[in-house]
């Protein structure tokens, strides 16, 4: 009760458990990291559903619905139609009192859901941002500079941006980009390959 | 999070997968292409439903409901009553943070749903605009000039307009129309024949 | 009818029954203790649900949903998947006419639900505050000084704060902290170990 004194920066010291992804947010106050947390509530015939919390605005709620439909398709293509059909899922974005909105966490939400479904943690030291469409296209986002600075402050080494933001990145000053390895993606499959590599692969 | 810096122009490089159609929008800012993406969420007895995302206004949500009912009728006439009865469907219109409204994507939404149902991609290099009624009549739309310019910018060769917009088209300057092949339609069946031709036919 | 003449301080004389936890609130009027009361409404196949009362704002309602999902996970990890799946639960925060909001009762709500599920009363003389995330991370809260004073007024000996509030605590005057034993936690499991110790353990 009372206003939240802190953002959700640094909730997870280093590696994250399955279901958790580090995203990047951009507000009037600048950029910040944020975490997407996905959890399974229960499982059973016909229980497939998604609940969201974290004071998400309308666009971000829709973004979660799109990520849910798309992640289901990805898993179906891998031969598992049952997980999303039978799982009541819950996605939360701490901190709980901070209003959040926008479509740019789409890739991160899809990744959180797939990380949970596959029980496979996301590659450490990776932060991502990008809107995802219902067929897995990755659309550009705003706040490239602010998000880059936030990623650096949080200490990650890899940052994932939409291909459509390549020019924004290239226009950043050399010292802003220093120390970060950037990955540009056009299709969600590239996000998957980077964030949730198959066991035994790089 | 933060305002969307780009429209959804050019999400799909050339051909689109089944379920995706290029439409044309008209706003205070001018015309633009937009994509309608349809995906199947799950299938089962009594699961027939439609969910929409993409910050659609009331008119466009109704337009999707009309397209859904009408596409079901088209498929039933082809002997398949099961697909829409048993499929939970999701239609999204990127980009997710851009509010959209109006009835003019009706033909495109119906086509996206039928393309998905038939697992047949829409003819490449085609953009369409037109309101559809519950029985398949195609009604005229606004912004013919702006939509024509947007179609040209996007590089498509074929553009589909309602018959009721023929005069608007004919009043366009010659250089605006140059390079585009226009198709006027009165009935949705004509849209279907152009966008989703039977295999083995033109 | 009319404004509530009393806060909920001192509803429970000393020990609390299973399902009840003492939390700490912070308002424009200063700090106060508050109780989280959890009760089982009914039990049966597919009846798992959570209802909240107590004039809770949107953030606090979400906080209860998060606590519910997380407490379910804690109990599942202990081998009991049935309780939350089959129990219609009700969480109330007296007094009923006082509006309450914010995420800082998260740990207390999760603890109330787990105390109820395990039929085990919470350790007496303990008041707690802290936001909980969907994976059990404990996030810092506001109003450390006001909550500390409220805890002292209520006569508890132990107070539980998020690790992220350690500095706030250390900046309190010596006489404010006197008489209280403080516990800082980063993970909900530490809350559980303090509040609901295994029988036979400390």
Coordinates of C-alpha atoms in Angstrom, one line a residue:
Chain A
X1 CA 0.0 0.0 0.0
X2 CA 1.5 3.3 -1.0
X3 CA 3.5 4.1 -4.2
X4 CA 6.1 1.6 -5.4
X5 CA 9.5 3.0 -4.6
X6 CA 11.4 0.8 -7.0
X7 CA 11.2 -0.6 -10.5
X8 CA 11.7 -4.3 -11.1
X9 CA 15.3 -3.9 -12.1
X10 CA 17.5 -6.7 -10.8
X11 CA 14.9 -9.0 -9.5
X12 CA 16.8 -12.0 -10.8
X13 CA 20.5 -11.9 -9.9
X14 CA 21.8 -13.8 -13.0
X15 CA 20.1 -16.7 -14.6
X16 CA 16.3 -16.9 -14.7
X17 CA 14.2 -20.0 -14.1
X18 CA 12.0 -21.5 -16.9
X19 CA 9.2 -19.1 -17.7
X20 CA 11.1 -15.9 -17.0
X21 CA 12.5 -13.5 -19.6
X22 CA 14.2 -10.2 -19.3
X23 CA 12.5 -7.5 -21.5
X24 CA 13.2 -3.9 -22.0
X25 CA 10.7 -1.0 -21.3
X26 CA 10.7 2.6 -22.4
X27 CA 8.8 5.2 -20.5
X28 CA 8.8 9.0 -20.1
X29 CA 11.3 8.3 -17.3
X30 CA 13.8 6.6 -19.6
X31 CA 14.4 2.9 -20.2
X32 CA 14.4 0.1 -17.8
X33 CA 14.6 -3.7 -17.8
X34 CA 11.5 -5.6 -16.8
X35 CA 10.8 -9.3 -16.3
X36 CA 8.0 -11.3 -17.9
X37 CA 7.1 -14.2 -15.5
X38 CA 4.9 -17.1 -16.8
X39 CA 3.5 -19.8 -14.6
X40 CA 1.2 -22.7 -15.0
X41 CA -1.8 -22.5 -12.7
X42 CA -3.3 -25.9 -13.5
X43 CA -3.7 -28.4 -16.2
X44 CA -6.6 -30.4 -17.5
X45 CA -8.8 -31.1 -20.5
X46 CA -10.2 -27.8 -21.8
X47 CA -8.4 -25.6 -19.2
X48 CA -6.3 -23.7 -21.8
X49 CA -6.4 -20.0 -20.9
X50 CA -4.2 -17.0 -20.1
X51 CA -4.5 -14.6 -17.3
X52 CA -2.3 -11.5 -17.1
X53 CA -1.4 -9.2 -14.1
X54 CA 0.9 -6.3 -13.6
X55 CA -1.4 -3.3 -14.4
X56 CA -1.1 -4.0 -18.1
X57 CA -2.8 -1.6 -20.5
X58 CA -5.1 -2.7 -23.3
X59 CA -2.4 -2.9 -25.9
X60 CA -0.1 -5.0 -23.7
X61 CA -3.0 -7.3 -22.8
X62 CA -3.7 -7.8 -26.5
X63 CA 0.1 -8.3 -27.0
X64 CA -0.1 -11.2 -24.4
X65 CA -3.1 -12.7 -26.3
X66 CA -1.1 -12.6 -29.5
X67 CA 2.0 -14.1 -27.9
X68 CA -0.2 -16.8 -26.4
X69 CA -1.8 -17.8 -29.8
X70 CA 1.6 -17.6 -31.5
X71 CA 3.5 -19.6 -28.9
X72 CA 0.8 -22.3 -29.2
X73 CA 1.5 -22.5 -32.9
X74 CA 5.2 -22.8 -32.4
X75 CA 4.7 -25.6 -29.9
X76 CA 2.2 -27.4 -32.2
X77 CA 4.8 -27.2 -35.0
X78 CA 7.1 -29.0 -32.6
X79 CA 4.5 -31.7 -32.1
X80 CA 3.0 -30.6 -28.8
X81 CA -0.6 -29.6 -29.2
X82 CA -1.5 -30.4 -25.6
X83 CA 0.4 -28.0 -23.5
X84 CA -1.4 -24.8 -24.4
X85 CA -4.7 -26.5 -24.9
X86 CA -4.7 -28.0 -21.4
X87 CA -2.8 -25.4 -19.4
X88 CA -4.3 -22.5 -17.5
X89 CA -1.4 -20.0 -17.6
X90 CA -0.6 -16.8 -15.8
X91 CA 1.7 -14.1 -17.0
X92 CA 2.8 -11.4 -14.6
X93 CA 5.0 -8.3 -15.1
X94 CA 6.5 -7.0 -11.9
X95 CA 6.4 -4.5 -10.3
X96 CA 2.7 -4.9 -9.6
X97 CA 1.9 -1.3 -9.0
X98 CA 3.6 0.2 -12.1
X99 CA 1.2 0.6 -15.1
X100 CA 2.7 -0.8 -18.3
X101 CA 1.5 -0.7 -21.9
X102 CA 2.6 -1.2 -25.5
X103 CA 3.2 -4.0 -27.9
X104 CA 7.0 -4.2 -27.6
X105 CA 7.1 -7.0 -25.0
X106 CA 5.4 -9.4 -27.5
X107 CA 8.6 -11.4 -28.3
X108 CA 9.4 -11.6 -24.6
X109 CA 6.0 -12.8 -23.6
X110 CA 6.0 -15.5 -26.3
X111 CA 9.5 -16.6 -25.1
X112 CA 8.4 -16.7 -21.5
X113 CA 5.5 -19.0 -22.4
X114 CA 7.7 -21.2 -24.6
X115 CA 10.4 -21.4 -21.9
X116 CA 7.7 -22.5 -19.4
X117 CA 6.2 -25.0 -21.9
X118 CA 9.6 -26.5 -22.7
X119 CA 10.8 -26.3 -19.1
X120 CA 14.0 -24.7 -20.5
X121 CA 15.5 -21.6 -19.1
X122 CA 16.2 -18.6 -21.3
X123 CA 19.9 -18.0 -22.2
X124 CA 21.4 -15.9 -19.5
X125 CA 22.7 -12.4 -20.2
X126 CA 20.0 -11.7 -22.9
X127 CA 17.5 -8.9 -22.9
X128 CA 14.9 -8.6 -25.7
X129 CA 12.4 -6.2 -27.1
X130 CA 10.2 -6.5 -30.2
X131 CA 6.5 -6.6 -31.2
X132 CA 5.4 -10.0 -32.5
X133 CA 2.5 -10.6 -34.9
X134 CA 0.1 -13.5 -35.0
X135 CA 2.3 -15.3 -37.6
X136 CA 5.6 -14.5 -35.9
X137 CA 6.8 -11.4 -37.7
X138 CA 8.9 -9.2 -35.5
X139 CA 8.0 -5.5 -35.7
X140 CA 10.2 -2.5 -34.7
X141 CA 9.8 -0.8 -31.4
X142 CA 10.5 2.6 -29.9
X143 CA 13.1 3.8 -27.4
X144 CA 16.2 2.0 -28.8
X145 CA 18.6 4.3 -27.1
X146 CA 16.9 4.2 -23.7
X147 CA 16.5 0.4 -23.9
X148 CA 20.1 0.0 -24.8
X149 CA 21.2 2.1 -21.8
X150 CA 18.9 0.1 -19.6
X151 CA 20.3 -3.2 -20.8
X152 CA 23.8 -2.0 -20.1
X153 CA 23.0 -0.8 -16.6
X154 CA 21.5 -4.3 -15.9
X155 CA 24.7 -5.9 -17.0
X156 CA 23.5 -8.1 -19.8
X157 CA 25.8 -8.8 -22.7
X158 CA 23.3 -9.7 -25.5
X159 CA 20.5 -7.6 -26.7
X160 CA 17.9 -8.5 -29.2
X161 CA 16.2 -5.9 -31.4
X162 CA 13.9 -6.1 -34.4
X163 CA 15.6 -5.9 -37.8
X164 CA 13.5 -2.8 -38.4
X165 CA 15.4 -1.0 -35.7
X166 CA 18.9 -1.7 -37.2
X167 CA 19.2 1.9 -38.3
X168 CA 18.3 3.3 -34.9
X169 CA 21.0 1.1 -33.4
X170 CA 23.6 2.2 -36.0
X171 CA 22.9 5.8 -35.2
X172 CA 23.7 5.3 -31.5
X173 CA 27.1 6.7 -30.3
X174 CA 29.9 4.2 -30.2
X175 CA 30.2 4.4 -26.4
X176 CA 26.5 3.7 -26.0
X177 CA 26.8 0.5 -28.0
X178 CA 30.1 -0.6 -26.4
X179 CA 30.0 -3.8 -24.5
X180 CA 26.8 -5.1 -25.9
X181 CA 26.4 -7.8 -28.6
X182 CA 23.3 -6.9 -30.7
X183 CA 21.1 -9.4 -32.6
X184 CA 18.6 -8.2 -35.1
X185 CA 15.6 -10.5 -35.9
X186 CA 12.8 -10.4 -38.5
X187 CA 11.1 -13.6 -37.5
X188 CA 10.2 -15.0 -34.1
X189 CA 12.0 -18.2 -35.0
X190 CA 15.3 -16.3 -34.8
X191 CA 14.3 -15.2 -31.3
X192 CA 13.7 -18.7 -30.3
X193 CA 17.0 -19.9 -31.7
X194 CA 18.8 -17.3 -29.7
X195 CA 16.9 -17.4 -26.5
X196 CA 16.0 -21.1 -26.2
X197 CA 18.6 -23.0 -28.2
X198 CA 18.1 -26.7 -28.5
X199 CA 20.0 -28.7 -25.9
X200 CA 23.4 -29.7 -27.2
X201 CA 23.5 -26.7 -29.6
X202 CA 25.2 -23.4 -29.0
Chain B
X1 CA 6.0 0.3 -24.3
X2 CA 6.1 3.7 -25.8
X3 CA 4.5 4.9 -29.0
X4 CA 4.9 2.7 -32.1
X5 CA 7.4 4.4 -34.5
X6 CA 6.3 2.5 -37.6
X7 CA 3.2 1.3 -39.4
X8 CA 2.9 -2.3 -40.5
X9 CA 3.9 -1.6 -44.1
X10 CA 6.1 -4.3 -45.5
X11 CA 5.8 -6.9 -42.8
X12 CA 5.7 -9.6 -45.5
X13 CA 8.4 -9.4 -48.1
X14 CA 6.5 -10.9 -51.0
X15 CA 4.1 -13.8 -50.7
X16 CA 2.0 -14.3 -47.5
X17 CA 1.3 -17.6 -45.8
X18 CA -2.3 -19.0 -45.6
X19 CA -4.4 -16.8 -43.3
X20 CA -2.7 -13.5 -44.2
X21 CA -4.2 -10.9 -46.6
X22 CA -2.9 -7.4 -47.5
X23 CA -5.6 -4.8 -47.0
X24 CA -5.6 -1.0 -47.5
X25 CA -6.2 1.6 -44.8
X26 CA -7.0 5.2 -45.0
X27 CA -6.4 7.6 -42.1
X28 CA -5.9 11.3 -41.5
X29 CA -2.3 10.7 -42.3
X30 CA -2.9 9.2 -45.7
X31 CA -3.2 5.7 -47.0
X32 CA -1.3 2.7 -45.9
X33 CA -1.3 -1.0 -46.4
X34 CA -2.1 -3.2 -43.5
X35 CA -2.2 -7.0 -43.0
X36 CA -5.0 -9.1 -41.7
X37 CA -3.6 -12.2 -39.9
X38 CA -5.8 -15.1 -39.1
X39 CA -4.7 -18.1 -37.0
X40 CA -6.4 -21.2 -35.6
X41 CA -6.1 -21.3 -31.8
X42 CA -7.6 -24.8 -31.2
X43 CA -10.1 -27.1 -32.6
X44 CA -12.8 -29.2 -31.1
X45 CA -16.5 -29.9 -30.8
X46 CA -18.3 -26.6 -29.9
X47 CA -15.1 -24.5 -29.9
X48 CA -16.1 -22.2 -32.9
X49 CA -15.3 -18.6 -31.9
X50 CA -13.5 -15.5 -33.1
X51 CA -11.1 -13.3 -31.1
X52 CA -9.7 -10.1 -32.5
X53 CA -6.7 -8.0 -31.5
X54 CA -5.0 -4.9 -32.9
X55 CA -6.8 -2.1 -31.1
X56 CA -9.8 -2.5 -33.4
X57 CA -12.7 0.0 -32.9
X58 CA -16.3 -1.1 -32.6
X59 CA -17.1 -0.9 -36.3
X60 CA -14.0 -3.0 -37.2
X61 CA -14.9 -5.6 -34.5
X62 CA -18.3 -5.9 -36.0
X63 CA -16.8 -6.1 -39.4
X64 CA -14.8 -9.1 -38.3
X65 CA -17.9 -10.7 -36.9
X66 CA -19.7 -10.2 -40.2
X67 CA -16.7 -11.6 -42.1
X68 CA -16.7 -14.6 -39.8
X69 CA -20.3 -15.4 -40.3
X70 CA -20.1 -14.8 -44.0
X71 CA -16.9 -16.9 -44.5
X72 CA -18.6 -19.7 -42.6
X73 CA -21.4 -19.6 -45.1
X74 CA -19.0 -19.7 -48.0
X75 CA -17.2 -22.7 -46.6
X76 CA -20.5 -24.5 -45.9
X77 CA -21.5 -23.9 -49.5
X78 CA -18.3 -25.7 -50.4
X79 CA -19.4 -28.6 -48.2
X80 CA -17.3 -27.9 -45.1
X81 CA -19.5 -27.1 -42.2
X82 CA -17.0 -28.3 -39.6
X83 CA -14.1 -25.8 -39.8
X84 CA -15.8 -22.7 -38.4
X85 CA -18.0 -24.7 -36.1
X86 CA -15.1 -26.4 -34.5
X87 CA -12.3 -23.8 -34.7
X88 CA -11.4 -21.1 -32.2
X89 CA -9.9 -18.5 -34.4
X90 CA -7.9 -15.3 -33.8
X91 CA -7.6 -12.4 -36.2
X92 CA -4.9 -9.8 -35.5
X93 CA -4.2 -6.6 -37.4
X94 CA -0.6 -5.3 -36.8
X95 CA 0.8 -3.0 -35.6
X96 CA -0.6 -3.7 -32.2
X97 CA -0.5 -0.2 -30.8
X98 CA -2.2 1.6 -33.8
X99 CA -5.9 2.1 -33.3
X100 CA -7.9 1.0 -36.4
X101 CA -11.5 1.2 -37.3
X102 CA -14.0 1.2 -40.1
X103 CA -15.7 -1.5 -42.2
X104 CA -13.5 -1.4 -45.3
X105 CA -11.4 -4.4 -44.2
X106 CA -14.4 -6.7 -44.4
X107 CA -13.5 -8.4 -47.6
X108 CA -9.9 -8.8 -46.4
X109 CA -10.9 -10.4 -43.1
X110 CA -13.2 -12.8 -44.8
X111 CA -10.5 -13.7 -47.2
X112 CA -7.9 -14.2 -44.4
X113 CA -10.3 -16.6 -42.7
X114 CA -11.0 -18.5 -45.9
X115 CA -7.3 -18.6 -46.8
X116 CA -6.7 -20.2 -43.4
X117 CA -9.6 -22.6 -43.6
X118 CA -8.5 -23.8 -47.0
X119 CA -4.8 -23.7 -46.1
X120 CA -4.3 -21.8 -49.4
X121 CA -2.2 -18.7 -49.6
X122 CA -3.7 -15.6 -51.2
X123 CA -2.5 -14.6 -54.7
X124 CA 0.6 -12.5 -54.3
X125 CA 0.8 -8.9 -55.4
X126 CA -2.8 -8.3 -54.5
X127 CA -4.1 -5.7 -52.1
X128 CA -7.9 -5.3 -51.4
X129 CA -10.4 -3.0 -49.8
X130 CA -14.1 -3.3 -49.5
X131 CA -16.9 -3.6 -46.9
X132 CA -18.8 -6.9 -47.0
X133 CA -22.3 -7.6 -46.0
X134 CA -23.7 -10.6 -44.3
X135 CA -24.8 -12.1 -47.6
X136 CA -21.6 -11.2 -49.5
X137 CA -22.4 -7.9 -51.2
X138 CA -19.4 -5.7 -51.5
X139 CA -20.0 -2.0 -50.6
X140 CA -17.9 1.0 -51.6
X141 CA -15.2 2.5 -49.3
X142 CA -13.5 5.9 -48.8
X143 CA -10.0 7.0 -49.6
X144 CA -9.6 5.5 -53.1
X145 CA -6.8 7.9 -54.0
X146 CA -4.8 7.4 -50.7
X147 CA -5.3 3.6 -50.9
X148 CA -4.1 3.5 -54.5
X149 CA -1.0 5.4 -53.6
X150 CA -0.3 3.2 -50.7
X151 CA -0.7 0.1 -52.8
X152 CA 1.7 1.5 -55.3
X153 CA 4.3 2.3 -52.6
X154 CA 4.0 -1.3 -51.3
X155 CA 4.8 -2.6 -54.8
X156 CA 1.7 -4.7 -55.4
X157 CA 0.4 -5.1 -59.0
X158 CA -3.2 -5.9 -58.4
X159 CA -5.7 -3.9 -56.5
X160 CA -9.3 -4.8 -55.7
X161 CA -12.0 -2.2 -55.2
X162 CA -15.7 -2.3 -54.8
X163 CA -17.7 -1.8 -58.0
X164 CA -19.2 1.2 -56.3
X165 CA -15.8 2.9 -56.3
X166 CA -15.3 2.6 -60.1
X167 CA -16.0 6.3 -60.7
X168 CA -13.6 7.4 -57.9
X169 CA -10.9 5.3 -59.7
X170 CA -11.7 6.7 -63.1
X171 CA -11.3 10.2 -61.7
X172 CA -7.8 9.5 -60.6
X173 CA -5.0 11.1 -62.6
X174 CA -3.4 8.8 -65.1
X175 CA 0.0 8.7 -63.4
X176 CA -1.6 7.7 -60.1
X177 CA -3.3 4.6 -61.7
X178 CA -0.2 3.7 -63.8
X179 CA 1.3 0.4 -63.1
X180 CA -1.7 -1.0 -61.2
X181 CA -4.2 -3.5 -62.5
X182 CA -7.6 -2.8 -60.9
X183 CA -10.4 -5.3 -60.3
X184 CA -13.9 -4.1 -59.4
X185 CA -16.2 -6.5 -57.5
X186 CA -19.8 -6.4 -56.5
X187 CA -20.1 -9.8 -54.8
X188 CA -17.6 -11.5 -52.4
X189 CA -17.5 -14.5 -54.7
X190 CA -15.5 -12.3 -57.2
X191 CA -13.0 -11.5 -54.4
X192 CA -12.7 -15.2 -53.7
X193 CA -12.1 -16.1 -57.4
X194 CA -9.4 -13.4 -57.6
X195 CA -7.7 -13.9 -54.3
X196 CA -8.0 -17.7 -53.7
X197 CA -8.3 -19.2 -57.2
X198 CA -9.0 -22.9 -57.3
X199 CA -5.8 -24.9 -57.7
X200 CA -5.1 -25.6 -61.4
X201 CA -7.1 -22.5 -62.4
X202 CA -5.7 -19.0 -63.2
Chain C
X1 CA -23.0 3.3 7.2
X2 CA -20.7 6.3 7.4
X3 CA -16.9 6.3 7.7
X4 CA -15.3 3.4 9.7
X5 CA -14.6 4.6 13.2
X6 CA -11.8 2.1 13.8
X7 CA -9.0 0.6 11.8
X8 CA -8.5 -3.1 11.9
X9 CA -5.7 -2.8 14.5
X10 CA -6.0 -5.4 17.2
X11 CA -8.7 -7.6 15.8
X12 CA -6.8 -10.6 16.9
X13 CA -5.7 -10.4 20.5
X14 CA -2.5 -12.5 20.2
X15 CA -2.3 -15.6 18.1
X16 CA -4.2 -15.9 14.8
X17 CA -6.0 -19.0 13.5
X18 CA -4.9 -20.7 10.4
X19 CA -5.6 -18.5 7.3
X20 CA -4.9 -15.2 9.1
X21 CA -1.8 -13.1 8.7
X22 CA -0.8 -9.7 10.1
X23 CA 0.3 -7.3 7.4
X24 CA 1.4 -3.7 7.4
X25 CA -0.2 -0.9 5.5
X26 CA 0.9 2.6 4.7
X27 CA -1.5 5.4 3.9
X28 CA -1.5 9.2 3.9
X29 CA -2.6 8.8 7.5
X30 CA 0.5 6.9 8.5
X31 CA 1.1 3.2 9.0
X32 CA -1.2 0.6 10.4
X33 CA -1.4 -3.1 10.8
X34 CA -4.0 -5.0 8.8
X35 CA -5.1 -8.6 8.7
X36 CA -5.4 -10.8 5.7
X37 CA -8.1 -13.4 6.3
X38 CA -8.4 -16.5 4.1
X39 CA -11.2 -19.0 4.2
X40 CA -12.3 -22.0 2.3
X41 CA -15.8 -21.6 0.8
X42 CA -16.3 -25.0 -0.6
X43 CA -14.4 -27.9 -2.0
X44 CA -14.9 -30.1 -5.0
X45 CA -13.7 -31.2 -8.5
X46 CA -13.0 -28.1 -10.6
X47 CA -14.0 -25.6 -7.9
X48 CA -10.6 -23.9 -7.6
X49 CA -11.1 -20.1 -7.5
X50 CA -10.4 -17.0 -5.4
X51 CA -12.7 -14.3 -4.4
X52 CA -11.5 -11.1 -2.6
X53 CA -13.4 -8.6 -0.5
X54 CA -12.4 -5.5 1.6
X55 CA -12.6 -2.7 -0.9
X56 CA -9.4 -3.8 -2.6
X57 CA -8.2 -1.7 -5.5
X58 CA -7.1 -3.1 -8.9
X59 CA -3.4 -3.5 -7.9
X60 CA -4.3 -5.3 -4.7
X61 CA -6.8 -7.6 -6.5
X62 CA -4.0 -8.5 -8.9
X63 CA -1.7 -9.0 -6.0
X64 CA -4.1 -11.5 -4.6
X65 CA -4.3 -13.3 -7.9
X66 CA -0.5 -13.5 -8.0
X67 CA -0.3 -14.7 -4.5
X68 CA -2.9 -17.4 -5.3
X69 CA -1.0 -18.7 -8.3
X70 CA 2.3 -18.6 -6.4
X71 CA 0.9 -20.3 -3.3
X72 CA -0.5 -23.0 -5.5
X73 CA 3.0 -23.6 -6.9
X74 CA 4.5 -23.8 -3.4
X75 CA 1.9 -26.3 -2.3
X76 CA 2.4 -28.4 -5.5
X77 CA 6.1 -28.5 -4.8
X78 CA 5.2 -30.0 -1.4
X79 CA 3.2 -32.7 -3.2
X80 CA -0.3 -31.3 -2.7
X81 CA -1.8 -30.3 -6.1
X82 CA -5.4 -30.8 -5.0
X83 CA -6.0 -28.1 -2.4
X84 CA -6.0 -25.1 -4.7
X85 CA -7.4 -27.0 -7.7
X86 CA -10.4 -28.0 -5.7
X87 CA -11.0 -25.2 -3.2
X88 CA -13.1 -22.1 -3.7
X89 CA -11.3 -19.6 -1.5
X90 CA -12.2 -16.2 -0.1
X91 CA -9.7 -13.6 1.0
X92 CA -10.9 -10.6 3.0
X93 CA -9.1 -7.6 4.4
X94 CA -10.9 -5.9 7.2
X95 CA -12.2 -3.4 7.9
X96 CA -14.7 -3.7 5.1
X97 CA -15.4 -0.1 4.4
X98 CA -11.8 1.1 4.2
X99 CA -10.4 1.2 0.6
X100 CA -7.0 -0.5 0.3
X101 CA -4.7 -0.8 -2.6
X102 CA -1.1 -1.6 -3.6
X103 CA 1.1 -4.7 -4.0
X104 CA 2.8 -4.8 -0.7
X105 CA 0.5 -7.3 0.9
X106 CA 1.5 -10.0 -1.6
X107 CA 3.6 -12.0 0.8
X108 CA 1.0 -11.7 3.5
X109 CA -1.8 -13.0 1.1
X110 CA 0.3 -15.9 -0.1
X111 CA 1.1 -16.7 3.6
X112 CA -2.6 -16.5 4.6
X113 CA -3.5 -19.0 1.7
X114 CA -0.7 -21.4 2.7
X115 CA -1.6 -21.2 6.4
X116 CA -5.1 -22.1 5.5
X117 CA -4.0 -24.9 3.1
X118 CA -1.7 -26.4 5.7
X119 CA -4.1 -25.7 8.6
X120 CA -1.1 -24.3 10.4
X121 CA -1.3 -21.0 12.2
X122 CA 1.3 -18.3 11.4
X123 CA 4.0 -17.7 14.0
X124 CA 2.6 -15.2 16.5
X125 CA 4.1 -11.8 17.0
X126 CA 5.1 -11.5 13.4
X127 CA 4.0 -8.8 11.0
X128 CA 5.0 -8.8 7.3
X129 CA 5.1 -6.6 4.3
X130 CA 6.5 -7.3 0.8
X131 CA 5.4 -7.6 -2.8
X132 CA 5.7 -11.1 -4.3
X133 CA 6.2 -12.0 -7.9
X134 CA 4.8 -15.0 -9.8
X135 CA 8.0 -16.9 -9.1
X136 CA 8.4 -16.0 -5.5
X137 CA 10.8 -13.0 -5.6
X138 CA 10.1 -10.5 -2.9
X139 CA 10.2 -6.9 -4.0
X140 CA 10.7 -3.8 -1.8
X141 CA 7.8 -1.7 -0.6
X142 CA 7.2 1.9 0.6
X143 CA 6.6 3.3 4.0
X144 CA 9.2 1.4 6.0
X145 CA 9.2 4.0 8.9
X146 CA 5.4 4.2 9.1
X147 CA 5.0 0.4 9.0
X148 CA 7.7 0.0 11.6
X149 CA 5.9 2.3 14.0
X150 CA 2.6 0.6 13.3
X151 CA 4.2 -2.8 14.1
X152 CA 5.6 -1.5 17.4
X153 CA 2.2 0.0 18.3
X154 CA 0.6 -3.4 17.7
X155 CA 3.0 -5.1 20.0
X156 CA 4.6 -7.6 17.6
X157 CA 8.2 -8.5 18.1
X158 CA 9.1 -9.8 14.7
X159 CA 8.9 -7.8 11.5
X160 CA 9.5 -9.0 8.0
X161 CA 10.8 -6.7 5.3
X162 CA 12.1 -7.2 1.7
X163 CA 15.8 -7.3 1.4
X164 CA 15.5 -4.3 -0.9
X165 CA 14.3 -2.3 2.0
X166 CA 17.4 -3.0 4.2
X167 CA 18.8 0.4 3.7
X168 CA 15.5 2.1 4.6
X169 CA 15.5 0.2 7.8
X170 CA 19.1 1.0 8.6
X171 CA 18.4 4.7 8.2
X172 CA 15.7 4.6 10.8
X173 CA 16.5 6.2 14.2
X174 CA 17.7 3.8 16.9
X175 CA 14.6 4.3 19.1
X176 CA 12.3 3.6 16.2
X177 CA 13.9 0.2 15.6
X178 CA 14.3 -0.6 19.3
X179 CA 12.3 -3.7 20.5
X180 CA 11.7 -5.1 17.0
X181 CA 13.6 -8.1 15.5
X182 CA 13.8 -7.5 11.8
X183 CA 14.0 -10.2 9.1
X184 CA 15.0 -9.3 5.5
X185 CA 13.9 -11.7 2.7
X186 CA 14.6 -12.0 -1.0
X187 CA 12.6 -15.1 -1.8
X188 CA 9.2 -16.1 -0.6
X189 CA 10.6 -19.4 0.7
X190 CA 12.3 -17.4 3.5
X191 CA 8.9 -15.9 4.4
X192 CA 7.5 -19.4 4.6
X193 CA 10.3 -20.6 6.8
X194 CA 9.8 -17.8 9.2
X195 CA 6.0 -17.6 9.2
X196 CA 5.0 -21.2 8.9
X197 CA 7.9 -23.3 10.2
X198 CA 7.7 -27.0 9.9
X199 CA 6.3 -28.7 12.9
X200 CA 9.0 -29.7 15.2
X201 CA 11.4 -27.1 13.8
X202 CA 12.1 -23.7 15.3

